[in-house]
């Protein structure tokens, strides 16, 4: 696949991708499926949706209620031996079969299991986009093997309501409210390092280029972890860290955001 199929920023892909969504039922929660598929839709079209697991077990009962509603094809895999995960093997075999059809631009791997690290790396070697989805306990190796990794905790219905509720507070004291309400500390040093790498000689960086560098350095970076829906909102809410310049796009009435480290002198 040529480079035009790659994501160019952390918020919007260059164009809609044809995606294969493969879910590990043993390591994913059914409660996130609505938010997960909505997230996938931001990057492209889920042309294949499959879930792998032993659906005769009580552990997979949660998934049975949502499969038909979201048109997800279940792939039954019996646990032949205790302690051996046959589900992982079946998912990997299916992924390779789909990869060699050359019908997809990318894969969405839904699991918190590090066993899929090698699969993610192999898909990337073929020039396809790899989007990972898993809980915060997901090992770093798997997260970093993806082009973009999304923590499923922020896709749960409760998390959506919590972010919406925090919007009113941010209107009064944006930066303070966002950081205090965040689930983890804002990585200021890392973000400014990415901004420096994305900047031109004058110190300014296009927001899209900035977002791209953030994800290249840390695939699981997500503005929503810090209380914001988009990177642009995060930047606007932190005037003590970022300087902003809205520039008119040549030949258009629209404007695009440029960002700079607030401490840099003109």
Coordinates of C-alpha atoms in Angstrom, one line a residue:
X1 CA 0.0 0.0 0.0
X2 CA 1.3 3.5 -0.7
X3 CA 1.8 6.1 1.9
X4 CA -1.5 7.9 1.2
X5 CA -3.2 5.4 3.4
X6 CA -1.4 6.5 6.5
X7 CA -2.9 8.8 9.1
X8 CA -1.6 12.3 8.9
X9 CA -2.7 13.5 12.3
X10 CA -4.1 12.2 15.6
X11 CA -7.6 13.5 15.0
X12 CA -8.5 12.9 11.3
X13 CA -7.1 10.5 8.8
X14 CA -6.1 11.6 5.3
X15 CA -9.0 9.7 3.8
X16 CA -11.3 6.9 4.9
X17 CA -9.6 3.6 5.4
X18 CA -11.0 0.1 4.7
X19 CA -10.6 -1.6 8.1
X20 CA -10.8 -5.1 9.5
X21 CA -11.9 -5.0 13.1
X22 CA -10.7 -8.1 15.0
X23 CA -11.8 -8.4 18.7
X24 CA -10.4 -10.7 21.3
X25 CA -13.4 -11.6 23.4
X26 CA -11.2 -12.9 26.2
X27 CA -9.5 -9.6 26.6
X28 CA -12.2 -6.9 25.7
X29 CA -15.3 -5.7 27.4
X30 CA -18.7 -5.7 25.6
X31 CA -19.6 -2.5 27.4
X32 CA -17.2 -0.5 25.2
X33 CA -18.5 -1.7 21.8
X34 CA -20.6 1.3 20.9
X35 CA -17.9 3.8 21.7
X36 CA -15.3 1.5 20.0
X37 CA -17.1 1.3 16.7
X38 CA -17.8 5.0 16.8
X39 CA -14.0 5.5 17.3
X40 CA -13.2 3.2 14.4
X41 CA -15.6 5.2 12.2
X42 CA -13.4 8.2 12.7
X43 CA -10.6 6.5 10.9
X44 CA -12.5 4.6 8.2
X45 CA -15.1 1.9 7.3
X46 CA -15.2 -1.3 9.3
X47 CA -15.7 -3.6 6.3
X48 CA -15.0 -6.7 8.4
X49 CA -16.0 -7.1 12.0
X50 CA -15.2 -10.4 13.8
X51 CA -14.9 -11.4 17.4
X52 CA -13.0 -14.5 18.6
X53 CA -13.8 -16.5 21.7
X54 CA -15.5 -19.5 23.3
X55 CA -19.1 -18.3 23.3
X56 CA -20.2 -21.5 25.2
X57 CA -18.5 -20.1 28.3
X58 CA -20.2 -17.8 30.8
X59 CA -17.3 -15.4 30.5
X60 CA -18.4 -14.5 26.9
X61 CA -22.1 -14.1 27.8
X62 CA -21.8 -10.3 27.7
X63 CA -20.9 -10.4 24.0
X64 CA -23.8 -12.5 22.9
X65 CA -26.2 -9.6 23.6
X66 CA -24.4 -7.2 21.2
X67 CA -23.2 -9.3 18.3
X68 CA -26.4 -9.1 16.2
X69 CA -27.0 -5.5 17.1
X70 CA -23.6 -4.4 15.7
X71 CA -23.3 -7.0 13.0
X72 CA -20.2 -8.6 14.4
X73 CA -19.4 -12.1 13.2
X74 CA -18.5 -14.5 16.0
X75 CA -15.8 -17.0 15.4
X76 CA -16.2 -19.8 17.9
X77 CA -13.0 -21.3 19.3
X78 CA -13.3 -24.0 21.9
X79 CA -10.7 -24.0 24.7
X80 CA -9.2 -27.5 24.0
X81 CA -6.5 -27.3 26.7
X82 CA -6.6 -25.4 30.0
X83 CA -4.0 -22.6 30.1
X84 CA -3.6 -22.4 26.4
X85 CA -5.2 -19.6 24.5
X86 CA -6.6 -21.0 21.3
X87 CA -8.5 -17.7 20.7
X88 CA -5.3 -15.8 20.1
X89 CA -4.0 -18.3 17.6
X90 CA -7.3 -18.2 15.6
X91 CA -7.4 -14.4 15.5
X92 CA -3.8 -14.2 14.3
X93 CA -4.4 -16.9 11.6
X94 CA -7.5 -15.0 10.4
X95 CA -5.6 -11.7 10.4
X96 CA -2.9 -13.1 8.2
X97 CA -5.5 -14.6 5.8
X98 CA -7.2 -11.2 5.6
X99 CA -3.9 -9.4 5.2
X100 CA -3.0 -11.4 2.1
X101 CA -6.3 -10.6 0.4
X102 CA -4.9 -7.1 -0.1
X103 CA -8.4 -5.7 0.4
X104 CA -7.7 -3.6 3.5
X105 CA -5.9 -0.4 4.3
X106 CA -5.6 -1.2 8.0
X107 CA -6.5 -3.4 10.9
X108 CA -8.1 -2.7 14.3
X109 CA -6.9 -5.1 17.0
X110 CA -9.0 -5.0 20.1
X111 CA -7.3 -6.6 23.0
X112 CA -5.2 -5.9 26.1
X113 CA -3.0 -8.9 25.4
X114 CA 0.7 -8.5 24.5
X115 CA 0.5 -11.7 22.4
X116 CA -0.7 -9.5 19.5
X117 CA 2.5 -7.4 19.4
X118 CA 4.1 -9.5 16.7
X119 CA 0.9 -9.4 14.6
X120 CA 0.8 -5.6 14.8
X121 CA 4.4 -5.4 13.7
X122 CA 3.9 -7.8 10.8
X123 CA 0.9 -5.8 9.5
X124 CA 2.9 -2.6 9.7
X125 CA 5.7 -4.3 7.7
X126 CA 3.1 -4.6 4.9
X127 CA 2.5 -0.9 4.9
X128 CA -0.9 -1.0 6.5
X129 CA -2.3 1.1 9.4
X130 CA -2.6 -0.7 12.7
X131 CA -5.1 0.7 15.3
X132 CA -5.0 -0.8 18.7
X133 CA -7.7 -0.7 21.4
X134 CA -7.2 -2.0 24.9
X135 CA -7.3 -1.2 28.6
X136 CA -4.6 0.8 30.4
X137 CA -3.1 -2.4 31.6
X138 CA -2.1 -3.3 28.0
X139 CA 1.7 -3.8 27.8
X140 CA 3.7 -1.0 26.3
X141 CA 5.2 -3.3 23.6
X142 CA 1.8 -3.8 22.0
X143 CA 0.7 -0.2 22.4
X144 CA 3.9 1.0 20.7
X145 CA 3.6 -1.6 17.9
X146 CA 0.4 0.3 16.7
X147 CA 0.3 3.5 14.7
X148 CA -2.4 4.7 17.1
X149 CA -3.6 3.0 20.4
X150 CA -6.8 4.0 22.2
X151 CA -7.5 3.2 25.8
X152 CA -11.0 1.7 26.0
X153 CA -11.6 3.2 29.4
X154 CA -12.3 6.5 27.6
X155 CA -14.8 4.8 25.3
X156 CA -17.1 3.6 28.0
X157 CA -20.5 5.4 28.4
X158 CA -19.7 6.6 31.8
X159 CA -16.5 8.2 30.6
X160 CA -18.4 10.0 27.9
X161 CA -20.8 11.5 30.5
X162 CA -18.0 12.5 32.7
X163 CA -16.2 14.4 30.0
X164 CA -19.5 16.2 29.0
X165 CA -20.1 17.2 32.6
X166 CA -16.6 18.7 32.9
X167 CA -17.2 21.0 29.9
X168 CA -19.0 23.5 32.1
X169 CA -16.1 23.7 34.5
X170 CA -13.6 24.2 31.8
X171 CA -15.5 27.3 30.6
X172 CA -14.6 29.0 33.9
X173 CA -11.0 27.9 34.4
X174 CA -10.0 25.9 31.4
X175 CA -6.4 24.8 32.1
X176 CA -6.9 24.2 35.8
X177 CA -10.2 22.3 35.5
X178 CA -8.9 20.1 32.7
X179 CA -5.8 19.0 34.6
X180 CA -7.5 18.5 37.9
X181 CA -10.2 16.4 36.3
X182 CA -7.8 14.3 34.3
X183 CA -7.2 10.6 35.0
X184 CA -3.5 11.0 34.7
X185 CA -0.9 13.7 34.9
X186 CA -0.4 15.8 31.8
X187 CA 3.0 14.9 30.2
X188 CA 4.2 18.5 29.7
X189 CA 7.8 17.7 28.9
X190 CA 6.9 15.0 26.4
X191 CA 4.3 17.3 24.6
X192 CA 6.8 20.2 24.3
X193 CA 9.4 17.8 22.9
X194 CA 7.0 16.7 20.2
X195 CA 6.1 20.3 19.5
X196 CA 9.8 21.2 19.1
X197 CA 10.3 18.4 16.6
X198 CA 7.2 19.4 14.6
X199 CA 8.1 23.1 14.5
X200 CA 9.6 25.1 11.6
X201 CA 12.6 27.4 12.0
X202 CA 10.4 30.1 13.6
X203 CA 9.2 27.7 16.2
X204 CA 5.6 27.4 14.9
X205 CA 4.0 24.0 14.1
X206 CA 0.8 23.3 12.2
X207 CA -1.6 21.5 14.6
X208 CA -1.9 18.5 12.3
X209 CA 1.9 18.1 12.1
X210 CA 2.1 18.5 15.9
X211 CA -0.5 15.8 16.4
X212 CA 1.3 13.5 14.0
X213 CA 4.5 13.8 15.9
X214 CA 2.8 13.2 19.2
X215 CA 1.5 9.8 17.9
X216 CA 4.8 8.9 16.3
X217 CA 6.5 9.4 19.6
X218 CA 3.7 7.9 21.8
X219 CA 0.9 6.0 19.9
X220 CA -1.3 6.0 23.0
X221 CA -1.3 9.8 23.4
X222 CA -4.9 11.0 23.5
X223 CA -6.3 14.4 24.4
X224 CA -9.3 12.7 26.0
X225 CA -7.1 11.3 28.7
X226 CA -6.7 14.9 30.0
X227 CA -10.4 15.9 29.7
X228 CA -10.5 17.2 26.1
X229 CA -12.3 15.9 23.0
X230 CA -9.6 17.0 20.6
X231 CA -6.0 18.2 20.5
X232 CA -7.1 21.6 19.4
X233 CA -9.2 22.0 22.6
X234 CA -6.4 20.9 24.8
X235 CA -4.0 23.5 23.2
X236 CA -6.6 26.3 23.5
X237 CA -7.2 25.5 27.2
X238 CA -3.5 25.8 28.2
X239 CA -2.4 29.4 27.3
X240 CA 0.4 29.2 29.9
X241 CA 2.0 26.4 27.8
X242 CA 1.0 27.1 24.2
X243 CA 0.9 30.2 21.9
X244 CA -1.7 30.0 19.1
X245 CA -1.8 31.6 15.7
X246 CA -4.9 31.1 13.4
X247 CA -3.7 31.5 9.8
X248 CA -5.8 31.8 6.7
X249 CA -5.4 29.0 4.3
X250 CA -4.3 30.2 0.8
X251 CA -7.1 30.3 -1.6
X252 CA -9.7 29.6 1.0
X253 CA -11.8 31.4 3.7
X254 CA -10.9 28.8 6.3
X255 CA -8.2 29.1 8.9
X256 CA -5.8 26.6 10.4
X257 CA -4.2 26.5 13.8
X258 CA -0.5 26.9 14.4
X259 CA 1.1 26.2 17.8
X260 CA 4.3 27.3 19.5
X261 CA 5.9 26.9 22.9
X262 CA 4.8 29.9 25.0
X263 CA 8.3 30.4 26.4
X264 CA 9.9 31.0 23.0
X265 CA 10.7 34.6 22.2
X266 CA 9.7 36.2 19.0

